[in-house]
PDB file of C-alpha atoms in Angstrom:
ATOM      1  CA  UNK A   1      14.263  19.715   0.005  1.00 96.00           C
ATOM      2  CA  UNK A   2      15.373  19.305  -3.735  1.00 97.00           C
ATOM      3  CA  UNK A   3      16.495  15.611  -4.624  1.00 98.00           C
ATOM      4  CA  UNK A   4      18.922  16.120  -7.402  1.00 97.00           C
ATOM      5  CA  UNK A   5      19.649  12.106  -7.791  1.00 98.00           C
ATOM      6  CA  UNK A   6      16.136  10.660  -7.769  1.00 98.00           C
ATOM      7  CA  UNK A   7      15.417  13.662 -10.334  1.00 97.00           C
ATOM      8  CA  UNK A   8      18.134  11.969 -12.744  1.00 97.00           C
ATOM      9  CA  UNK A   9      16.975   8.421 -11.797  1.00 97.00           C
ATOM     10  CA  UNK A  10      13.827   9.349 -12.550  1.00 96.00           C
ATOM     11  CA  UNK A  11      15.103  10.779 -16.078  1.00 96.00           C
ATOM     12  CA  UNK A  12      16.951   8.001 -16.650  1.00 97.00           C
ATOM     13  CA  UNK A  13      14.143   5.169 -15.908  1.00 96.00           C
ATOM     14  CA  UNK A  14      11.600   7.064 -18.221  1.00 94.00           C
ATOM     15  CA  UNK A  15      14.292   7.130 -21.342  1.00 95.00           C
ATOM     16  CA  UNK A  16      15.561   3.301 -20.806  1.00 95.00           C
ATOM     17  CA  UNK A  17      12.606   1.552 -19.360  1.00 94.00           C
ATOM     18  CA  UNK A  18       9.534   3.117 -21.067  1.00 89.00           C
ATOM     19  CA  UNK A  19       6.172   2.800 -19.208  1.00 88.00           C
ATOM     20  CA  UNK A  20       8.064   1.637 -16.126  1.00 92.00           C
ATOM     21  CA  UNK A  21       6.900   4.100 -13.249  1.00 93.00           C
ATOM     22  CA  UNK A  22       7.292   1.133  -9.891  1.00 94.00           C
ATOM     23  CA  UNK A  23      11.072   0.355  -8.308  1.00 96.00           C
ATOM     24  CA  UNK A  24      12.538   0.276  -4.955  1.00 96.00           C
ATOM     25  CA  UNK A  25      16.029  -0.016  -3.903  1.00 97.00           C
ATOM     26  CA  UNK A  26      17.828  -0.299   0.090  1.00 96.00           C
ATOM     27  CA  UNK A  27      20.162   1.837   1.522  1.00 96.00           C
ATOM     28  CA  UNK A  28      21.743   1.846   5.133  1.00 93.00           C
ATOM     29  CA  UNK A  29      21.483   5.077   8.035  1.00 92.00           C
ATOM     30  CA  UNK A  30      23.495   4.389  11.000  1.00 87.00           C
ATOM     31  CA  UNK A  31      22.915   0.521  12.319  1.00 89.00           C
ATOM     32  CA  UNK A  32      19.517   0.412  10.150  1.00 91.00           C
ATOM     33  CA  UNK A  33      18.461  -0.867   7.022  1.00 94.00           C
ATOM     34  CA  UNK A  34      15.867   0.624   5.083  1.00 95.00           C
ATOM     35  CA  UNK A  35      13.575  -0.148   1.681  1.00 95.00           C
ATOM     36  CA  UNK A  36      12.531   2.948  -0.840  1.00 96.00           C
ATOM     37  CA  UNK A  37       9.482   2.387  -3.047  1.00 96.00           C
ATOM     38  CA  UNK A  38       9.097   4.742  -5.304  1.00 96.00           C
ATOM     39  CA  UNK A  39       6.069   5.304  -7.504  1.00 93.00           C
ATOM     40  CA  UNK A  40       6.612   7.485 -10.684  1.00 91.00           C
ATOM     41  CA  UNK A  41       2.489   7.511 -11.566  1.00 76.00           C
ATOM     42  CA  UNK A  42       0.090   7.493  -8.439  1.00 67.00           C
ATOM     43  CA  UNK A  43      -3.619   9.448  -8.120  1.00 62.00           C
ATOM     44  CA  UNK A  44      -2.202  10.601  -5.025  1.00 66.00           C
ATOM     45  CA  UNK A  45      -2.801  14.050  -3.524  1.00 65.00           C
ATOM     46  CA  UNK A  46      -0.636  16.091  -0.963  1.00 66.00           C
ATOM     47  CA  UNK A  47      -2.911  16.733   2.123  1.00 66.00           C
ATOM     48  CA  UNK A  48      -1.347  19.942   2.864  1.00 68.00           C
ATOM     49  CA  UNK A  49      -2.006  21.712  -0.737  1.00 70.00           C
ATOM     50  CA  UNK A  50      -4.539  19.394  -2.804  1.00 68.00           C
ATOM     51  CA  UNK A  51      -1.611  18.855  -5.573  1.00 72.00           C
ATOM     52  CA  UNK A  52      -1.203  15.438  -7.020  1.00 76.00           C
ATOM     53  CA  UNK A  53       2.058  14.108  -6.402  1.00 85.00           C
ATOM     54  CA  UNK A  54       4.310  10.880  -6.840  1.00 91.00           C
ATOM     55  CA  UNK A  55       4.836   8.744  -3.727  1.00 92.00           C
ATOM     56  CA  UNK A  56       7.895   7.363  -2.249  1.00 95.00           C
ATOM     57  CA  UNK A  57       7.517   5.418   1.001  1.00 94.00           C
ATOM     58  CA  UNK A  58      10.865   4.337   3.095  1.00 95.00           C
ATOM     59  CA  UNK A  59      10.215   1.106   5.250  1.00 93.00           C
ATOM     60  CA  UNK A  60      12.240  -0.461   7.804  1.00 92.00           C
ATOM     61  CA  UNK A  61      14.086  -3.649   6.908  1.00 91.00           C
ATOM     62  CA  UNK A  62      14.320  -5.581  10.299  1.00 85.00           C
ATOM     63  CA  UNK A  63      16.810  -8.558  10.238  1.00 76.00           C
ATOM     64  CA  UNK A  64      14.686 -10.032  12.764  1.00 67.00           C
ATOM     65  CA  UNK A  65      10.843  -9.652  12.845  1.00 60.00           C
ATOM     66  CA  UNK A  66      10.657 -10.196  16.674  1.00 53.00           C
ATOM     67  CA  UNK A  67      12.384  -6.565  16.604  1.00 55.00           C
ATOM     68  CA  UNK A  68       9.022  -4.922  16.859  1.00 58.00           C
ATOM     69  CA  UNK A  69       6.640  -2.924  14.861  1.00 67.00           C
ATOM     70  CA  UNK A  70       7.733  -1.744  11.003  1.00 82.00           C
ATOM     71  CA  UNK A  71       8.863   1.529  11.028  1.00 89.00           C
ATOM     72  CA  UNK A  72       7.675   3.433   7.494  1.00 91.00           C
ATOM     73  CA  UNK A  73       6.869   7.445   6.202  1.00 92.00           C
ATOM     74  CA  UNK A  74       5.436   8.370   3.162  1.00 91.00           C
ATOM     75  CA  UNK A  75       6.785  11.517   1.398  1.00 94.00           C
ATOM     76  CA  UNK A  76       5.154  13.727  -1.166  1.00 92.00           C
ATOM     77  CA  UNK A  77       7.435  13.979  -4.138  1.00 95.00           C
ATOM     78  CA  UNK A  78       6.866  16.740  -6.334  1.00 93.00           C
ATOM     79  CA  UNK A  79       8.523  18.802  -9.143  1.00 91.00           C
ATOM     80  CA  UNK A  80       9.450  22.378  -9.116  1.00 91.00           C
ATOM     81  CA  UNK A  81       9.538  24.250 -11.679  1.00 91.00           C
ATOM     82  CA  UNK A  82      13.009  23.749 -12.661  1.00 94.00           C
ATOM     83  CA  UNK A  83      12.789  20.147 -13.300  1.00 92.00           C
ATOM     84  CA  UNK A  84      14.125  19.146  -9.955  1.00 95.00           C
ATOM     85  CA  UNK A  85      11.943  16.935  -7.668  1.00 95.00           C
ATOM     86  CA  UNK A  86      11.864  17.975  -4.077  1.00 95.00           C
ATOM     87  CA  UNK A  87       9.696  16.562  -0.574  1.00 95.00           C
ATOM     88  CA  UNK A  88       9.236  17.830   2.467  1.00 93.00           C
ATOM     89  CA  UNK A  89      11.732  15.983   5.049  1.00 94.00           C
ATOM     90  CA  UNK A  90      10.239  16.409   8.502  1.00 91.00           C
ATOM     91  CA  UNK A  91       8.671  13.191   9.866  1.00 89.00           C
ATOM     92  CA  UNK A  92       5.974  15.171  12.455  1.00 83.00           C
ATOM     93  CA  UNK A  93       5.646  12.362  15.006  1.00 79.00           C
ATOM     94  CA  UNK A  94       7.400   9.499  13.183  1.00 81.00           C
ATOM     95  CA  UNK A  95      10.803  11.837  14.442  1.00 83.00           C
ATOM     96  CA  UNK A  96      11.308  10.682  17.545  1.00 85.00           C
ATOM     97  CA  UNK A  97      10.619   7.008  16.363  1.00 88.00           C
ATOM     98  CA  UNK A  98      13.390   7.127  13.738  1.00 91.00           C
ATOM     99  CA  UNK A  99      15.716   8.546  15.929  1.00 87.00           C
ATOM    100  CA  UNK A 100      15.400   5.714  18.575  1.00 86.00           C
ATOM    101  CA  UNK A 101      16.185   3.499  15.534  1.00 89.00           C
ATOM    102  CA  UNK A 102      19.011   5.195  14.085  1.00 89.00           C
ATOM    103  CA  UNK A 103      20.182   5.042  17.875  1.00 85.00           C
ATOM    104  CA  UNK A 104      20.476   9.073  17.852  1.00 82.00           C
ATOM    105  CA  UNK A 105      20.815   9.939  21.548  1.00 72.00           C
ATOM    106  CA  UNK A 106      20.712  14.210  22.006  1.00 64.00           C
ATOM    107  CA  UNK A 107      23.758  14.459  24.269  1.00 55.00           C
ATOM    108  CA  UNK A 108      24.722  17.866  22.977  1.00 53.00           C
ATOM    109  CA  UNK A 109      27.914  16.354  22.192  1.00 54.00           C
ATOM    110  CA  UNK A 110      29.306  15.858  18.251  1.00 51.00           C
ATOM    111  CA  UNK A 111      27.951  16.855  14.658  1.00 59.00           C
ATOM    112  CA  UNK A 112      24.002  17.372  15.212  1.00 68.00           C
ATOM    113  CA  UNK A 113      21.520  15.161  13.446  1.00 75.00           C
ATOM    114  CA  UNK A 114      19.089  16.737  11.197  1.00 84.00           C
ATOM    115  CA  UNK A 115      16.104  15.279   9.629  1.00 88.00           C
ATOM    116  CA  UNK A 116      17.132  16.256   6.141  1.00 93.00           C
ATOM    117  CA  UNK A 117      20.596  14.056   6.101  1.00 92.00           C
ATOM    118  CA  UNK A 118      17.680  10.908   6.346  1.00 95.00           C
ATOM    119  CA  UNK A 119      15.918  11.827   3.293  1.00 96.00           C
ATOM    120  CA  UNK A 120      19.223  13.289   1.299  1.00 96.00           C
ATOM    121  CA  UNK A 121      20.527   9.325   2.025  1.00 96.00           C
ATOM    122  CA  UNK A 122      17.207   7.769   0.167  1.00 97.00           C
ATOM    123  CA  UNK A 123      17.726  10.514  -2.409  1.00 98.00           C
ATOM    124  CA  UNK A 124      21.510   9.636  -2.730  1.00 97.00           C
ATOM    125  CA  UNK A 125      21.257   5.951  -2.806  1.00 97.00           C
ATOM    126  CA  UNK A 126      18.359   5.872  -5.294  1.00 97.00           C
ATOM    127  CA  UNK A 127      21.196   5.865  -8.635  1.00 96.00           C
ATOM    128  CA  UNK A 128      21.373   1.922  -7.412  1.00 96.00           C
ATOM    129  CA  UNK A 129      18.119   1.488  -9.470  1.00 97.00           C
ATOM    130  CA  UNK A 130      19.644   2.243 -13.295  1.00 92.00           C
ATOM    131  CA  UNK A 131      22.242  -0.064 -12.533  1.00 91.00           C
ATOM    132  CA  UNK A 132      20.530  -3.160 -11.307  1.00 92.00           C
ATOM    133  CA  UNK A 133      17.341  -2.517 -12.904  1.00 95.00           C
ATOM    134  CA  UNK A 134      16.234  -6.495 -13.153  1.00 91.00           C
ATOM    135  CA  UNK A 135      15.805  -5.957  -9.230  1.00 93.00           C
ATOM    136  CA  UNK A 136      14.988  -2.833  -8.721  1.00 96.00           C
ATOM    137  CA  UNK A 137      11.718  -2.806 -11.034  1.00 95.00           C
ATOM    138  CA  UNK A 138       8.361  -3.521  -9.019  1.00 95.00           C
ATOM    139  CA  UNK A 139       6.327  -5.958 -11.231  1.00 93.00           C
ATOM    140  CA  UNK A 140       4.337  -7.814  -8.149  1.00 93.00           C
ATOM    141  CA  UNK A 141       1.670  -5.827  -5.927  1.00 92.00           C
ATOM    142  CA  UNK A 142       2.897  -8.321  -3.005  1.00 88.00           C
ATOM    143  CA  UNK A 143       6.411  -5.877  -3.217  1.00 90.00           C
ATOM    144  CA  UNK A 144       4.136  -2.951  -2.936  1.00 90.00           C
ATOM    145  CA  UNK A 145       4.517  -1.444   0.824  1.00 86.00           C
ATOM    146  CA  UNK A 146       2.071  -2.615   3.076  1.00 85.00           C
ATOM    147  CA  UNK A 147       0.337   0.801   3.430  1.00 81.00           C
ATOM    148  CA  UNK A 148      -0.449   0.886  -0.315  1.00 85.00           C
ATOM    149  CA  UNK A 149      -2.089  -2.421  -0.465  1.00 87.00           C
ATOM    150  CA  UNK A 150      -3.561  -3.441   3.420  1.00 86.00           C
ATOM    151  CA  UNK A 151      -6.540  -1.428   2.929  1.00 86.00           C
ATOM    152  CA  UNK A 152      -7.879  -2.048  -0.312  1.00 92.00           C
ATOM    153  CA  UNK A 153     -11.158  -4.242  -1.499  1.00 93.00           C
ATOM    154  CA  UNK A 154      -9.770  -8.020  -0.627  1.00 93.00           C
ATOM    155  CA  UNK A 155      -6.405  -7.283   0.507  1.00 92.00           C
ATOM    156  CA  UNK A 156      -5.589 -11.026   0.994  1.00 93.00           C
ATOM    157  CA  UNK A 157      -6.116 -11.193  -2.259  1.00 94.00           C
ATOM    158  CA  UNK A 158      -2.819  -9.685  -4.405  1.00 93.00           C
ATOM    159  CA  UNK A 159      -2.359 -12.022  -7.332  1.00 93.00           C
ATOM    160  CA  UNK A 160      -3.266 -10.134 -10.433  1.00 93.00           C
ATOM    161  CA  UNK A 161      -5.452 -12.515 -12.591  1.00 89.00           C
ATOM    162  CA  UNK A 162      -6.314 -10.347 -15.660  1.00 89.00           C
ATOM    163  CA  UNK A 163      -9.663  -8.297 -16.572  1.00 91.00           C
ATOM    164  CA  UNK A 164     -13.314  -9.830 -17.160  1.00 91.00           C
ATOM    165  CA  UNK A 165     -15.930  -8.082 -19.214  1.00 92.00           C
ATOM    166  CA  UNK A 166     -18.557  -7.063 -17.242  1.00 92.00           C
ATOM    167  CA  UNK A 167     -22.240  -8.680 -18.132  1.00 91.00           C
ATOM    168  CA  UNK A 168     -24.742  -6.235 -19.288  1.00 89.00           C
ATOM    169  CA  UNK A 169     -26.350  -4.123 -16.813  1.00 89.00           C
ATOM    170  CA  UNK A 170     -23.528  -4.558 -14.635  1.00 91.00           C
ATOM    171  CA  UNK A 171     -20.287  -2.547 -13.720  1.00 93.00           C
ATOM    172  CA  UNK A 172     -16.698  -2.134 -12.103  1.00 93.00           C
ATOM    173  CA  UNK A 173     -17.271  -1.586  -8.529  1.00 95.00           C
ATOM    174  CA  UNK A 174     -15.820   1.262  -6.639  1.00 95.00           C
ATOM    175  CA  UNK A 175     -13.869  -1.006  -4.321  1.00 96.00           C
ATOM    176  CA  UNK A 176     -12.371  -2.704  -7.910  1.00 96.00           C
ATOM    177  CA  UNK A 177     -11.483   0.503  -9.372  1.00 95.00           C
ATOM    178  CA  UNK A 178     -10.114   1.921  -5.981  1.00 93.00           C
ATOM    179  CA  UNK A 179      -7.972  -1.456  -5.813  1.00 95.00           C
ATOM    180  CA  UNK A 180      -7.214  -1.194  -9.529  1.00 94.00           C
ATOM    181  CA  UNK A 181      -6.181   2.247  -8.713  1.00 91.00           C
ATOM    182  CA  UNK A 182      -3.951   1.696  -6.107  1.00 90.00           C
ATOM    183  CA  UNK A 183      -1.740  -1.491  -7.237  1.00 93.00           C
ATOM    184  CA  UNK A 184      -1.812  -0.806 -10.612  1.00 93.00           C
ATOM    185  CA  UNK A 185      -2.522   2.901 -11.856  1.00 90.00           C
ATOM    186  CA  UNK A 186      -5.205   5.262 -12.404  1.00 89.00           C
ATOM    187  CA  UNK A 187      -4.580   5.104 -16.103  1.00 90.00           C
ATOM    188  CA  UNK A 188      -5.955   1.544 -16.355  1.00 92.00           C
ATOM    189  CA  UNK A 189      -8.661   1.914 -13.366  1.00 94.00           C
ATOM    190  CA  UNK A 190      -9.935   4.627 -16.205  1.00 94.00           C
ATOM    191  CA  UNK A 191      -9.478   2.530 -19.277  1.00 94.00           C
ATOM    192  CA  UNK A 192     -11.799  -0.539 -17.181  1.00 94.00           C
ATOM    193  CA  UNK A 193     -14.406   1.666 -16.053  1.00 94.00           C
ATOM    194  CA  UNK A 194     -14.076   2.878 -20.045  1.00 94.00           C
ATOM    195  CA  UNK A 195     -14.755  -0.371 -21.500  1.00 93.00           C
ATOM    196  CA  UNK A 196     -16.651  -1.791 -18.300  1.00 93.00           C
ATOM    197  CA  UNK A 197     -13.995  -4.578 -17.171  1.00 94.00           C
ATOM    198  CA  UNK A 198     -12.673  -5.605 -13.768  1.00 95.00           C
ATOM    199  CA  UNK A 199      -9.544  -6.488 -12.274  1.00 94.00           C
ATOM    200  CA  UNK A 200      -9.576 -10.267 -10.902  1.00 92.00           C
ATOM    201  CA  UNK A 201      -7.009 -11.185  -8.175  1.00 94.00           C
ATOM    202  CA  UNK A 202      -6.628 -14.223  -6.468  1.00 92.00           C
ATOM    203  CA  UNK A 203      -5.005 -15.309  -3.417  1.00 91.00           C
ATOM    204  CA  UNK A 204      -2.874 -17.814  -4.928  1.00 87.00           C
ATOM    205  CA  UNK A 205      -1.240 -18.698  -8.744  1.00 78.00           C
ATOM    206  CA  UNK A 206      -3.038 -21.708  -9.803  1.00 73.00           C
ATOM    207  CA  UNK A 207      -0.892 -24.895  -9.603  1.00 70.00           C
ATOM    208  CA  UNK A 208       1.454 -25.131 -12.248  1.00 66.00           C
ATOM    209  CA  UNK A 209       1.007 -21.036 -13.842  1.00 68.00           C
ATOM    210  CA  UNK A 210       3.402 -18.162 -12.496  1.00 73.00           C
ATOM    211  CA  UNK A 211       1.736 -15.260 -11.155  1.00 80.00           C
ATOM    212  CA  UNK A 212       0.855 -12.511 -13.792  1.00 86.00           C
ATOM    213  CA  UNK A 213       2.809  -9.000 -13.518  1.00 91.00           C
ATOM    214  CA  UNK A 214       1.195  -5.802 -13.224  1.00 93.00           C
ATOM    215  CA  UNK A 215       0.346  -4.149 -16.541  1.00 93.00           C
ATOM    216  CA  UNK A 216       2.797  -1.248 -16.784  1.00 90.00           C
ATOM    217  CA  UNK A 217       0.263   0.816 -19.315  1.00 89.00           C
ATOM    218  CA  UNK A 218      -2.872  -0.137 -21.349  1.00 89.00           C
ATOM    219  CA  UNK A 219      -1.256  -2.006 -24.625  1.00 87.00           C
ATOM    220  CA  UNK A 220       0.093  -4.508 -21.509  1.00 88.00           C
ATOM    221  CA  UNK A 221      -3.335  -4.253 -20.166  1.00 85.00           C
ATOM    222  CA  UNK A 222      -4.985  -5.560 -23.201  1.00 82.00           C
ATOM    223  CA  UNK A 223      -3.367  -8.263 -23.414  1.00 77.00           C
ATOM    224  CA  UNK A 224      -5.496  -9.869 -19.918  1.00 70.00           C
ATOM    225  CA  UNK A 225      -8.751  -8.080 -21.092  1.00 69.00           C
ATOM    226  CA  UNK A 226     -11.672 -10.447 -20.869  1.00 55.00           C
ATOM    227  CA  UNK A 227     -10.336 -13.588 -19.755  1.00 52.00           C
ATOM    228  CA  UNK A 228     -12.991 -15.722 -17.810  1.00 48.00           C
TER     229      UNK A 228
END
């Protein structure tokens, strides 16, 4: 299904915010609230074909966490070769989930649901982002969804620190660079493995300092290289 609006979002982030590639914005279906995260620059591959692909992941805002499990999807965002992005809308088994919480009962009776008019909403709602781009901007890999950052080396561990130099004869592990990878971009888990540095979280901001943001491309990057 082609998403005409997050193709001009999209656009429109890359010519006013330069090197941003990480926002999120909310929109409503039916008695639900929901959270898009969209990621612009990802080393993520579509199962189904092997292509790399940008990732947008839709996540369940529940006004009350005693409500139950989370309900998220992932979708593969691609571009065709017009320009336009476009992702697969069917859900597989997360279906019958979302339609329990969108309270969609198949009674036979009224204007059918389809699984496109979900996806065509996060599409729609996504111009939000250009116009309250102060919030909409993901700077912190704690607003990352949980699926992007629960299975990665130290997950309790989110704070970005900055890079250390590696001592000779040592080297970026593969769980750093996989972490690096994930929260931040394959473009700088590259550019440590390049020059031998690590990534160095931390549970916690020290007393006192605010947390660091994520680097949004290498000249940010450089500016955390080898701190002890």
């Amino acid at each position: 299904m082609y998403m005409p609006q997050l193709t001009e979002t999209v656009r429109t982030v890359r010519k006013d915010h330069p090197g941003a590639f990480r926002y999120k914005w909310e929109f409503s279906d039916g008695p639900a609230r929901f959270e898009a995260v969209f990621i612009d620059r990802v080393s993520h591959v579509d199962p189904e074909d092997g292509r790399p692909c940008a990732v947008m992941t839709v996540i369940q805002i529940l006004s009350d966490e005693s409500e139950g499990r989370i309900w998220s999807y992932q979708y593969q965002v691609k571009r065709a070769r017009n320009g336009m992005l476009y992702s697969n809308p069917y859900l597989d088994a997360d279906y019958a989930s979302l339609k329990a919480i969108l309270q969609i009962r198949s009674s036979g009776e009224g204007h059918p649901w389809k699984v496109e008019e979900f996806l065509q909403r996060a599409d729609m709602s996504s111009k939000q982002v250009t116009g309250r781009w102060e919030k909409s901007e993901i700077w912190y890999a704690s607003q990352l969804p949980p699926s992007m950052r629960n299975d990665v080396e130290e997950s309790d561990k989110l704070v970005f620190v900055g890079l250390k130099l590696n001592p000779e004869g040592q080297h970026q592990t593969t769980g750093n660079y996989l972490k690096t990878m994930r929260l931040i971009s394959k473009e700088i888990a590259d550019y440590c493995r390049r020059t031998n540095q690590s990534t160095r979280w931390t549970e916690h901001a020290p007393s006192g300092e605010t947390e660091n943001r994520l680097p949004r491309n290498i000249i940010e990057v450089q500016r955390y290289s080898h701190l002890d």
